[in-house]
Coordinates of C-alpha atoms in Angstrom, one line a residue:
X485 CA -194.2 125.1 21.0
X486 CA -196.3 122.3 22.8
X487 CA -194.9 120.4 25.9
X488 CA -194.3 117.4 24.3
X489 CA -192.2 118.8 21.9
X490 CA -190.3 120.7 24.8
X491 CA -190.2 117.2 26.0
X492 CA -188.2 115.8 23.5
X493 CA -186.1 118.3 22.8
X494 CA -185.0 118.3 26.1
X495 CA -184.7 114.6 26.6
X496 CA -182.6 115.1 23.8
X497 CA -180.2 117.5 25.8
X498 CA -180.3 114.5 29.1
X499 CA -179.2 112.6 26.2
X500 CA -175.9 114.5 25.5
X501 CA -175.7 115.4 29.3
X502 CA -175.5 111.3 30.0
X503 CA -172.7 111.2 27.3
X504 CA -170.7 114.2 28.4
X505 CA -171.0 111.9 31.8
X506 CA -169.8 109.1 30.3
X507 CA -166.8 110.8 28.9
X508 CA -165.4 112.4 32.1
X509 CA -166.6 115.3 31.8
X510 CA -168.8 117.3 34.2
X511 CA -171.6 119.2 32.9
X512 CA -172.6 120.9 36.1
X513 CA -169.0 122.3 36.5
X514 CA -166.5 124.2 39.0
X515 CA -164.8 127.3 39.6
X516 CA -163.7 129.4 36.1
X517 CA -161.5 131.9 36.5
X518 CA -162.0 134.8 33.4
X519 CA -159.9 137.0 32.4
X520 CA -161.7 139.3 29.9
X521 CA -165.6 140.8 29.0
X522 CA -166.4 140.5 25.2
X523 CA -166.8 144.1 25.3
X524 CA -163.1 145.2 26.3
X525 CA -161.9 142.8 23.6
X526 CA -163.6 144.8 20.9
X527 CA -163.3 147.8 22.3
X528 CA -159.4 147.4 22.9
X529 CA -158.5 144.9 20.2
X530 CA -156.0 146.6 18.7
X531 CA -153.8 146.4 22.2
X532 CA -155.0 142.9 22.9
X533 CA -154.9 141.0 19.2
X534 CA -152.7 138.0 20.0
X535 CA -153.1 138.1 23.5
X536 CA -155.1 135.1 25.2
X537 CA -157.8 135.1 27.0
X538 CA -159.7 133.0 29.1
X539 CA -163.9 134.0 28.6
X540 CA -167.1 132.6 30.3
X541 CA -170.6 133.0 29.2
X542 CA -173.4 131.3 27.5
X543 CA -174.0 129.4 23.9
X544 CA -176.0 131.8 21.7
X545 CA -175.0 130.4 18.6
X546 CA -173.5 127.4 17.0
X547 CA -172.7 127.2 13.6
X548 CA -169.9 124.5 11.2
X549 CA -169.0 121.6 12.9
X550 CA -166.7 118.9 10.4
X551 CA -163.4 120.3 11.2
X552 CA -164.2 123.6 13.0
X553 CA -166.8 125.8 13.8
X554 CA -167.8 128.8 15.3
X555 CA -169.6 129.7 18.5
X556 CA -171.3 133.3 19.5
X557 CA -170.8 133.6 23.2
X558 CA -172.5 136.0 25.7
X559 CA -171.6 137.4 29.1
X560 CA -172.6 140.1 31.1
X561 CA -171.5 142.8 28.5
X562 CA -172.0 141.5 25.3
X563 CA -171.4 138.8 22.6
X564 CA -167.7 137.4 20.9
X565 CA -167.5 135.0 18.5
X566 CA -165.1 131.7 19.3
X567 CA -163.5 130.0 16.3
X568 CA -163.1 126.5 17.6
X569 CA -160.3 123.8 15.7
X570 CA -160.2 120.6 15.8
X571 CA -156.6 120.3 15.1
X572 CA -155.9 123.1 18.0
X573 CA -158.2 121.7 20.9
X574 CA -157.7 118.3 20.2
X575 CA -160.1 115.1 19.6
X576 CA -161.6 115.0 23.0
X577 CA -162.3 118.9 23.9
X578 CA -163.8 118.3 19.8
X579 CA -166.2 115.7 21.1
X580 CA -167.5 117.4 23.8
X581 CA -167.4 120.4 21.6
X582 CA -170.1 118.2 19.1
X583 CA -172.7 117.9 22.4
X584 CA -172.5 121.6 23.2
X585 CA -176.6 123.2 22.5
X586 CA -178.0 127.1 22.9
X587 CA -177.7 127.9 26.1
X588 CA -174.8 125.6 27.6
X589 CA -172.4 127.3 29.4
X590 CA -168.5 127.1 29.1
X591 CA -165.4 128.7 29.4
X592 CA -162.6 129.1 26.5
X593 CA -158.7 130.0 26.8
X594 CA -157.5 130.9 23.0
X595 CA -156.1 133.3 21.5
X596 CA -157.5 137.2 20.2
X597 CA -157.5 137.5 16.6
X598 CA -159.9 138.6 13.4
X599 CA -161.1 136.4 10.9
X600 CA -160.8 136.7 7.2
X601 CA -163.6 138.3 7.1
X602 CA -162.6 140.8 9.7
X603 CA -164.9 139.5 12.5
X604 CA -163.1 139.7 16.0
X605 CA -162.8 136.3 17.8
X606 CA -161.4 133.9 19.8
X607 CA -159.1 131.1 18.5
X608 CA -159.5 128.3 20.8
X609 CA -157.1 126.4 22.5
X610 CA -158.9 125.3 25.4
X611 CA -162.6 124.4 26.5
X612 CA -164.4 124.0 29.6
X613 CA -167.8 122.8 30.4
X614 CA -169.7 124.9 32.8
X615 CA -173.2 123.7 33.2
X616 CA -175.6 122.2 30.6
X617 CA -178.7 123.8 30.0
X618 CA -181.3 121.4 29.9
X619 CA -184.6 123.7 28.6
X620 CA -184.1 125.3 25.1
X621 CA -184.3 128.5 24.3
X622 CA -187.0 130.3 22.6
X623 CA -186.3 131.9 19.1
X624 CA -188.8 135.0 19.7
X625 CA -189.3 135.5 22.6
X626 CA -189.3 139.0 22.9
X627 CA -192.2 139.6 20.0
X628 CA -194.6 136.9 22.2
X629 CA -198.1 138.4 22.2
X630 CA -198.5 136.6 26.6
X631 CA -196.2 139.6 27.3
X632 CA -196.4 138.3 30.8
X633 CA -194.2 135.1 30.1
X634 CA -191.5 137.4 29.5
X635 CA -192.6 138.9 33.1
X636 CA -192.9 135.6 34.4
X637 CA -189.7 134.1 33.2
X638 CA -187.7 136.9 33.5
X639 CA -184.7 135.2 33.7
X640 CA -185.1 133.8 30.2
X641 CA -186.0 137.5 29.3
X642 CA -182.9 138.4 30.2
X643 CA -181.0 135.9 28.5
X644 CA -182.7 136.4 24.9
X645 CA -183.3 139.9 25.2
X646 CA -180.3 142.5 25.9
X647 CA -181.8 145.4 26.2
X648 CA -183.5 144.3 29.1
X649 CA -180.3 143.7 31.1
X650 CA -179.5 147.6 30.2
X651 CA -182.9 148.7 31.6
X652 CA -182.0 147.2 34.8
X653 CA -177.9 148.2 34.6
X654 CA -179.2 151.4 34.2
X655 CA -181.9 151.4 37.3
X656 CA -178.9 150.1 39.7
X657 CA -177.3 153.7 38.1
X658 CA -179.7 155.5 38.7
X659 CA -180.4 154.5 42.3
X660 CA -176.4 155.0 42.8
X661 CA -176.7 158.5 41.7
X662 CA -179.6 159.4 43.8
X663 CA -177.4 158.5 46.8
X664 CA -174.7 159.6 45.7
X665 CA -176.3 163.6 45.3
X666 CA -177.7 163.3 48.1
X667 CA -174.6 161.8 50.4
X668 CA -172.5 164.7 49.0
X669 CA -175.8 167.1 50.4
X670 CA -175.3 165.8 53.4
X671 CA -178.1 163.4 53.7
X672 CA -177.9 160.4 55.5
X673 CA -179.5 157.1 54.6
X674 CA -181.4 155.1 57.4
X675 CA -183.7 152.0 57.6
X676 CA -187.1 152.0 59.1
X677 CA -189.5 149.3 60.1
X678 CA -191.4 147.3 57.3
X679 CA -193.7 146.0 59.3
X680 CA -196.2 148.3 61.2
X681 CA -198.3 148.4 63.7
X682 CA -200.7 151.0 62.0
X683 CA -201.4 151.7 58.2
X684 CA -200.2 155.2 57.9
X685 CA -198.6 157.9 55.9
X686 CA -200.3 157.6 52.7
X687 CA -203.9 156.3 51.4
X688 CA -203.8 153.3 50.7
X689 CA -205.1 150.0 51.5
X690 CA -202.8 147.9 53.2
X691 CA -201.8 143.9 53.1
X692 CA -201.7 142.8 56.8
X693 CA -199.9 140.0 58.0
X694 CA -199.5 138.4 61.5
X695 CA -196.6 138.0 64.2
X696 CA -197.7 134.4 65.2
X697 CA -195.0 134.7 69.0
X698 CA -197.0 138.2 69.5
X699 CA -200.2 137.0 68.5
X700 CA -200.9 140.6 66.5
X701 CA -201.9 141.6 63.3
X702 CA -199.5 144.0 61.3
X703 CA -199.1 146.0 57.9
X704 CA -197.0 145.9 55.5
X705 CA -195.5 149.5 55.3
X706 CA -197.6 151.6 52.7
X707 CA -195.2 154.6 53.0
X708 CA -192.1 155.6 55.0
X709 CA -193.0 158.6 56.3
X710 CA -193.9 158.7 59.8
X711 CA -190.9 156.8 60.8
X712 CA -188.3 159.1 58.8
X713 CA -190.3 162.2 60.7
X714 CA -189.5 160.7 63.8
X715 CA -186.4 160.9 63.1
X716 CA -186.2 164.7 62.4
X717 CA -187.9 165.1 66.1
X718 CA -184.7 163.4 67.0
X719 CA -182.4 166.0 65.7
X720 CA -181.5 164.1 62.6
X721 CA -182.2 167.2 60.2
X722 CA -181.4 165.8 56.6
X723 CA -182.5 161.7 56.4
X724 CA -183.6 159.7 53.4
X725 CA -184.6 156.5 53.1
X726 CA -185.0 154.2 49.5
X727 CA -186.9 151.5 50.5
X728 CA -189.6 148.5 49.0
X729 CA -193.6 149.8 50.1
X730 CA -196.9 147.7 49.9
X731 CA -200.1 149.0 48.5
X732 CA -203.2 146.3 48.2
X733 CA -204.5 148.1 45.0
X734 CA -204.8 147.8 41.3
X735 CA -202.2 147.1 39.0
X736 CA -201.4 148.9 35.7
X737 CA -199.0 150.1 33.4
X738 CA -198.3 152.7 36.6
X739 CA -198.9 150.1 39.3
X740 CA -197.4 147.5 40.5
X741 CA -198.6 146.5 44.3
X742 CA -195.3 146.5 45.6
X743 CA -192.6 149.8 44.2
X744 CA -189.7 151.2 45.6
X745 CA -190.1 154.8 46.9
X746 CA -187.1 157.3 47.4
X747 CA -188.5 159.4 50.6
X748 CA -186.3 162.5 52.3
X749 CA -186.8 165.0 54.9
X750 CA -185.0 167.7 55.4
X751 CA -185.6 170.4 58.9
X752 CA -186.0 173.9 58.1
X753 CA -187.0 173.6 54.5
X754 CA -190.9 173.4 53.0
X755 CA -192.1 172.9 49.7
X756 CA -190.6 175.3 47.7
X757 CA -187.5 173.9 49.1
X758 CA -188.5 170.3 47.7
X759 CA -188.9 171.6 44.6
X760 CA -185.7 173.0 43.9
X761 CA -184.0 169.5 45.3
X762 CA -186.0 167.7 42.8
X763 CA -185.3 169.5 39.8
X764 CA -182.0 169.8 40.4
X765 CA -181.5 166.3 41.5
X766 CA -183.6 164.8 38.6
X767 CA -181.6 166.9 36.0
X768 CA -178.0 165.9 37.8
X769 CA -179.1 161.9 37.5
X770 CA -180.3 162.2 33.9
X771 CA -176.8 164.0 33.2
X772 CA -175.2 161.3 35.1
X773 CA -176.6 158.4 33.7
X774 CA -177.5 159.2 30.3
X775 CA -175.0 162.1 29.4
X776 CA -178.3 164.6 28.8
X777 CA -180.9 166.2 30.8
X778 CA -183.4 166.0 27.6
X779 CA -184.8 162.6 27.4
X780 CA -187.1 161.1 24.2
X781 CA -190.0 159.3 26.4
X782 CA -192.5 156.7 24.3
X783 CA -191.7 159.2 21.0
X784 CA -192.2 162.8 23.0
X785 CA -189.2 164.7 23.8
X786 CA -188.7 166.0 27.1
X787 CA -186.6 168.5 28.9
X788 CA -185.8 167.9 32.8
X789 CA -183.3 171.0 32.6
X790 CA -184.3 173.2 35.6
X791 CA -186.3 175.1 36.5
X792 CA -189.5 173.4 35.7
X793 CA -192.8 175.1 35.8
X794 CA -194.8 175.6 38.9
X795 CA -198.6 175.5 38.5
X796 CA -201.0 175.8 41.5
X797 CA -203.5 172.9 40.9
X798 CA -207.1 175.6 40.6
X799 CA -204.4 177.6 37.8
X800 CA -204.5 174.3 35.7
X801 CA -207.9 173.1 36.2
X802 CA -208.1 176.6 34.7
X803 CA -206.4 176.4 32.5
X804 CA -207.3 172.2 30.9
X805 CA -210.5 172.5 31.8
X806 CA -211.9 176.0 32.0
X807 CA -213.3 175.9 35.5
X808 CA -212.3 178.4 38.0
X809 CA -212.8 176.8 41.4
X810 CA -211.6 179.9 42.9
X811 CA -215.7 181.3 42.3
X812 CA -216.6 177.5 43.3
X813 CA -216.4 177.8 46.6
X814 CA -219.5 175.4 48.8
X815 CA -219.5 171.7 48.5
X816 CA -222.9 172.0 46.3
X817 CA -221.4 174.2 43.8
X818 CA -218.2 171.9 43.7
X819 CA -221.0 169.2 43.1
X820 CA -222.6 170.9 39.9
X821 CA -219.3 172.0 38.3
X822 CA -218.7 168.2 38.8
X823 CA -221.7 167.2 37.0
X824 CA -221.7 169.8 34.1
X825 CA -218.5 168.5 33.0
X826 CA -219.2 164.7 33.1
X827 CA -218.2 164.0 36.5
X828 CA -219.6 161.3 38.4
X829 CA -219.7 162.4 41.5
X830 CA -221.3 161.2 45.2
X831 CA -224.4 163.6 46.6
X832 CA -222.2 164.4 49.8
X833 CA -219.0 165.1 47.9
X834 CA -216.9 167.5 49.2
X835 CA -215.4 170.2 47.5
X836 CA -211.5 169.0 48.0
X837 CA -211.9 166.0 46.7
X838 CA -214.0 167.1 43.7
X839 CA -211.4 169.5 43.0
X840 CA -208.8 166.8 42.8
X841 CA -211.0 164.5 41.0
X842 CA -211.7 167.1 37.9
X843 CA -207.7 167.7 38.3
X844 CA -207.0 163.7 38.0
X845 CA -209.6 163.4 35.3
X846 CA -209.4 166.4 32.8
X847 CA -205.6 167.9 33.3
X848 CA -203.2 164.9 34.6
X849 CA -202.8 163.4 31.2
X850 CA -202.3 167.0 29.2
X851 CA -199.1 167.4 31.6
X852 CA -196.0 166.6 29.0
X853 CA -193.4 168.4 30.1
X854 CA -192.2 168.5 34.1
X855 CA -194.5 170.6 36.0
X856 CA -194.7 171.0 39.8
X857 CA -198.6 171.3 40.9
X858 CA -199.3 173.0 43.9
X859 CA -201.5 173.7 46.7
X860 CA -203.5 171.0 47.1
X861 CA -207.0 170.8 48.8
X862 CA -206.9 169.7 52.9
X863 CA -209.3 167.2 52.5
X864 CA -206.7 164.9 50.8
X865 CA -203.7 166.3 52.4
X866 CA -204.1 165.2 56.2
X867 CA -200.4 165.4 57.1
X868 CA -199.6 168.6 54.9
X869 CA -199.7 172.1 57.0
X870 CA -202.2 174.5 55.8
X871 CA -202.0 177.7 53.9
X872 CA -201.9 181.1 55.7
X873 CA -204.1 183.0 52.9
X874 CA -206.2 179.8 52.6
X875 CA -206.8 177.3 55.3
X876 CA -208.7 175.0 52.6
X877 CA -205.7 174.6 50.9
X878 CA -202.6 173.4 51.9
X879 CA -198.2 173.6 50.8
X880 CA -198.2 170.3 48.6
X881 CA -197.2 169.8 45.1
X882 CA -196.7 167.0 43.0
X883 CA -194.3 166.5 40.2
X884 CA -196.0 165.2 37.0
X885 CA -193.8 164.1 34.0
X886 CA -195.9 162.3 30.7
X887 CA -199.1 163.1 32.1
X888 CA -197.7 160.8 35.4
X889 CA -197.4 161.5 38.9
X890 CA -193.3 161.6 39.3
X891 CA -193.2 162.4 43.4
X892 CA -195.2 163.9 45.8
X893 CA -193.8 166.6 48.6
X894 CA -194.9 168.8 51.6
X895 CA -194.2 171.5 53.9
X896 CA -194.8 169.0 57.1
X897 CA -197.5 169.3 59.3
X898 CA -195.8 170.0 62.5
X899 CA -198.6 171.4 64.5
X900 CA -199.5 168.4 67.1
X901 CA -203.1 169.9 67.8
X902 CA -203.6 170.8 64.1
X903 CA -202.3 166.9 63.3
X904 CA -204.7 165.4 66.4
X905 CA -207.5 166.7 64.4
X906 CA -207.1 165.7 60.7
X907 CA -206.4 162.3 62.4
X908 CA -209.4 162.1 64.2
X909 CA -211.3 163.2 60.6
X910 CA -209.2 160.3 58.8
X911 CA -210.8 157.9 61.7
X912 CA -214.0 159.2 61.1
X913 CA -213.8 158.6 57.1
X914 CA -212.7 155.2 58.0
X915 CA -215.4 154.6 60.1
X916 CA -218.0 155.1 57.1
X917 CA -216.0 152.5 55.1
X918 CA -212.9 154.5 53.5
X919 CA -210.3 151.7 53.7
X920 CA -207.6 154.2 52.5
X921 CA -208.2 156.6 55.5
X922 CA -204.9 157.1 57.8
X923 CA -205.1 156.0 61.1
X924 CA -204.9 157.7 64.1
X925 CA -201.1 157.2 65.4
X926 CA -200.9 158.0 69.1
X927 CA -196.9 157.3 68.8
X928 CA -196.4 159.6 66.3
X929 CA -198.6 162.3 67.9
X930 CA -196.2 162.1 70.9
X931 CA -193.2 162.6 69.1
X932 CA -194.7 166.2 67.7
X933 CA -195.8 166.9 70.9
X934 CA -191.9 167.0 71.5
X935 CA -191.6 169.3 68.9
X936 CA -190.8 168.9 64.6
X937 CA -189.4 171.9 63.3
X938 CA -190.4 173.1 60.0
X939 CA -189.5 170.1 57.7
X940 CA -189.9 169.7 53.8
X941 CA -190.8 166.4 52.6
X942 CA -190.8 164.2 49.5
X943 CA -191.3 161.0 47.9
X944 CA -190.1 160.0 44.8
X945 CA -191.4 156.8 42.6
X946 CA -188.1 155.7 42.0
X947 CA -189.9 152.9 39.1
X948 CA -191.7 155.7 37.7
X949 CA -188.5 158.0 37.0
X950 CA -186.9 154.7 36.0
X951 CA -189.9 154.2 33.6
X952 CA -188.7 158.0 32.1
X953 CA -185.1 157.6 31.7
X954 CA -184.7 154.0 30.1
X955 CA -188.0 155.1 27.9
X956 CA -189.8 151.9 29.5
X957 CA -193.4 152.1 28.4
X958 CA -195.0 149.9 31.3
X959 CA -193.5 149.5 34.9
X960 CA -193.6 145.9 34.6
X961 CA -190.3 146.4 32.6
X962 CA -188.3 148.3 34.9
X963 CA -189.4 145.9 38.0
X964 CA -187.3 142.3 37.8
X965 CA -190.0 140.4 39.1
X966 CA -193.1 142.2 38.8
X967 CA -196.4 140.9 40.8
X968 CA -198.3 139.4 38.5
X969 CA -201.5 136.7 38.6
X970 CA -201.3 133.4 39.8
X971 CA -201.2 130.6 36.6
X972 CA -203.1 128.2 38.6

């Protein structure tokens, strides 16, 4: 459809808006007062045949005019039909009734009934104009090869396309449920800053920003985790916190640069301890919002029933990709291994981040079903504690559901020395141009100093388990207004 024929099919719509004007009536309207969904009317019309009601919603269809015709109406939880008479709403309400289009808004009083043809409906005895959309609505919009317009123009997404609304019906569920299980655990939900004064807690690369009465530069939070562990310094031993975060990276199917993160800590737990809470929390909201803890995700069945399957990260390099990194033990053996199976790899490698690399590249994607994947290498884990049998190592796992990284979770490194030092390593990384190095936080330092006791941590993608539970293939579909490049 060109502009100029959205042109005159809307001046045709200021057309009808001048006459509905001219004939007293307003087509930007007031206050309507509803008194039933279309859903509850089929769902209860045996009870409520005969009754009236009084509906609001929006023109999907218009069909018959002469003496009567018939209207499909949506609201927010479905579609009814209205049977509208001349000889029961009168010549006037009939009128206005002949400059209604797809996509006007109005109210209807009438009556509950089923046609001849058994269809449920309203009879109506009375109409009200609401507001007058002046833009038509597109006939396919959900097939449109620019899948971004329907990103774009979400709104009209969600007008033309249902099953969106139920994607995002069922994220606010979700989201209630996590709180929910976790109030009743005794949990409490906080706030923390957005805006911080050093780019920590993840690696990342942050956006920065400026306080123009402080004259400082400051970053948009890229995780909420050193906040929510000050917090457990200060004796509050079970906080969580669901909460927008900022990473200046790519964007994907996965990605999006800004994503809501469930994070939680709880004192006197670890790892093993996260894992149990996420199982069992994952496989309580599934039951809670879809009825089942098997879902069907993008034509693969999968079970979130606890327990799920633990798997330290050199046991499935092991087993995916048949090298044993347990016998791979110096940087320049890490390196060959690298390069024998494809790997493009840097001459000063290390071995940590090799071993994660050959981990992200040859197992991630052969991960179906939920697994936790533990003990991760300390080169990538600065604020993890280490392993007593294996310093080089340290109590992390991950979650990974679809071959995609569902949370992420520590024992907490609560060893201010031990913390000082893989700080001071991050700086130097950062120094050599890794822009996703932590920074050194003096602040935080001080509050371990005070003492942390032992705390498990985890982080949640709260748009990727969204992603697995409404069977949404990209993230951009479970996000309302996803970041996307400018048209200009």
């Amino acid at each position: 459809m060109t502009d100029i024929e959205i042109n005159d099919q809307m001046q045709v719509r200021i057309n009808k808006l001048a006459e509905l004007r001219k004939a007293g009536v307003d087509p930007f309207g007031q206050r309507f007062e509803w008194t039933h969904r279309s859903a509850a009317i089929l769902k209860d019309f045996d009870r409520l045949e005969g009754q009236t009601a009084r509906v609001a919603g929006r023109v999907m269809a218009i069909r018959g005019h002469g003496k009567a015709g018939f209207v499909v109406l949506a609201d927010n939880d479905g579609q009814i039909q209205i049977y509208i008479r001349l000889d029961e709403v009168g010549e006037a309400a009939y009128a206005q009734y002949g400059l209604w289009d797809i996509g006007d808004i109005v109210g209807v009083e009438g009556e509950i009934f089923r046609t001849n043809r058994g269809e449920i409906s309203i009879k109506a005895k009375k109409l009200t104009f609401l507001t007058k959309g002046l833009r038509p609505l597109p006939e396919k919009f959900h097939g449109l090869k620019d899948v971004e317009l329907r990103y774009r123009q979400r709104y009209v997404d969600l007008i033309v396309n249902p099953e969106v609304k139920k994607v995002f019906t069922a994220r606010s569920r979700i989201i209630r449920a996590i709180r929910n299980w976790l109030d009743e655990r005794g949990f409490l939900e906080v706030e923390t800053p957005v805006l911080h004064t050093i780019a920590g807690g993840a690696a990342a690369r942050p956006f920065v920003t400026h306080h123009n009465t402080l004259d400082m530069d400051l970053y948009m939070r890229i995780a909420l985790e050193l906040h929510l562990k000050r917090l457990i310094v200060g004796g509050m031993e079970r906080v969580y916190e669901i909460g927008r975060v900022f990473r200046n990276e790519g964007i994907s199917i996965k990605h999006n640069p800004e994503f809501t993160m469930l994070e939680l800590y709880q004192a006197y737990s670890d790892y093993q301890g996260m894992m149990e809470l996420t199982e069992q929390m994952v496989e309580a909201v599934s039951l809670e919002v879809l009825g089942t803890d098997t879902i069907n995700y993008q034509g693969r069945e999968i079970s979130l029933k606890a327990p799920w399957r633990r798997l330290t990260m050199f046991d499935a390099i092991r087993e995916y990709a048949g090298v044993d990194f347990a016998t791979v033990t110096t940087d320049e053996q890490a390196r060959a291994a690298a390069k024998a199976a494809g790997l493009d790899v840097a001459d000063d490698e290390e071995r940590g981040n090799i071993i994660n690399l050959f981990f992200e590249e040859k197992v991630e994607e052969m991960l179906i079903q939920p697994v936790f994947i533990l003990d991760y290498p300390i080169e990538i884990s600065p604020l993890v504690k280490r392993k007593h049998d294996d310093p080089n190592l340290v109590y992390r796992f991950e979650g990974y559901i679809f071959g995609r990284e569902l949370c992420n979770a520590y024992s907490e490194l609560n060893d201010p020395l031990d913390q000082r030092g893989r700080f001071e390593r991050q700086m130097e990384l950062r120094a050599i141009g890794d822009e996703e190095a932590n920074e050194l936080d003096e602040d935080f330092l001080r509050a371990l100093e005070y003492g942390m006791p032992p705390t498990g941590g985890l982080g949640i993608g709260i748009d990727r388990l969204v992603m697995f539970l409404t069977d949404s293939p990209s993230i951009r579909d479970v996000i309302l207004f996803p970041t996307l490049r400018s048209r200009d």
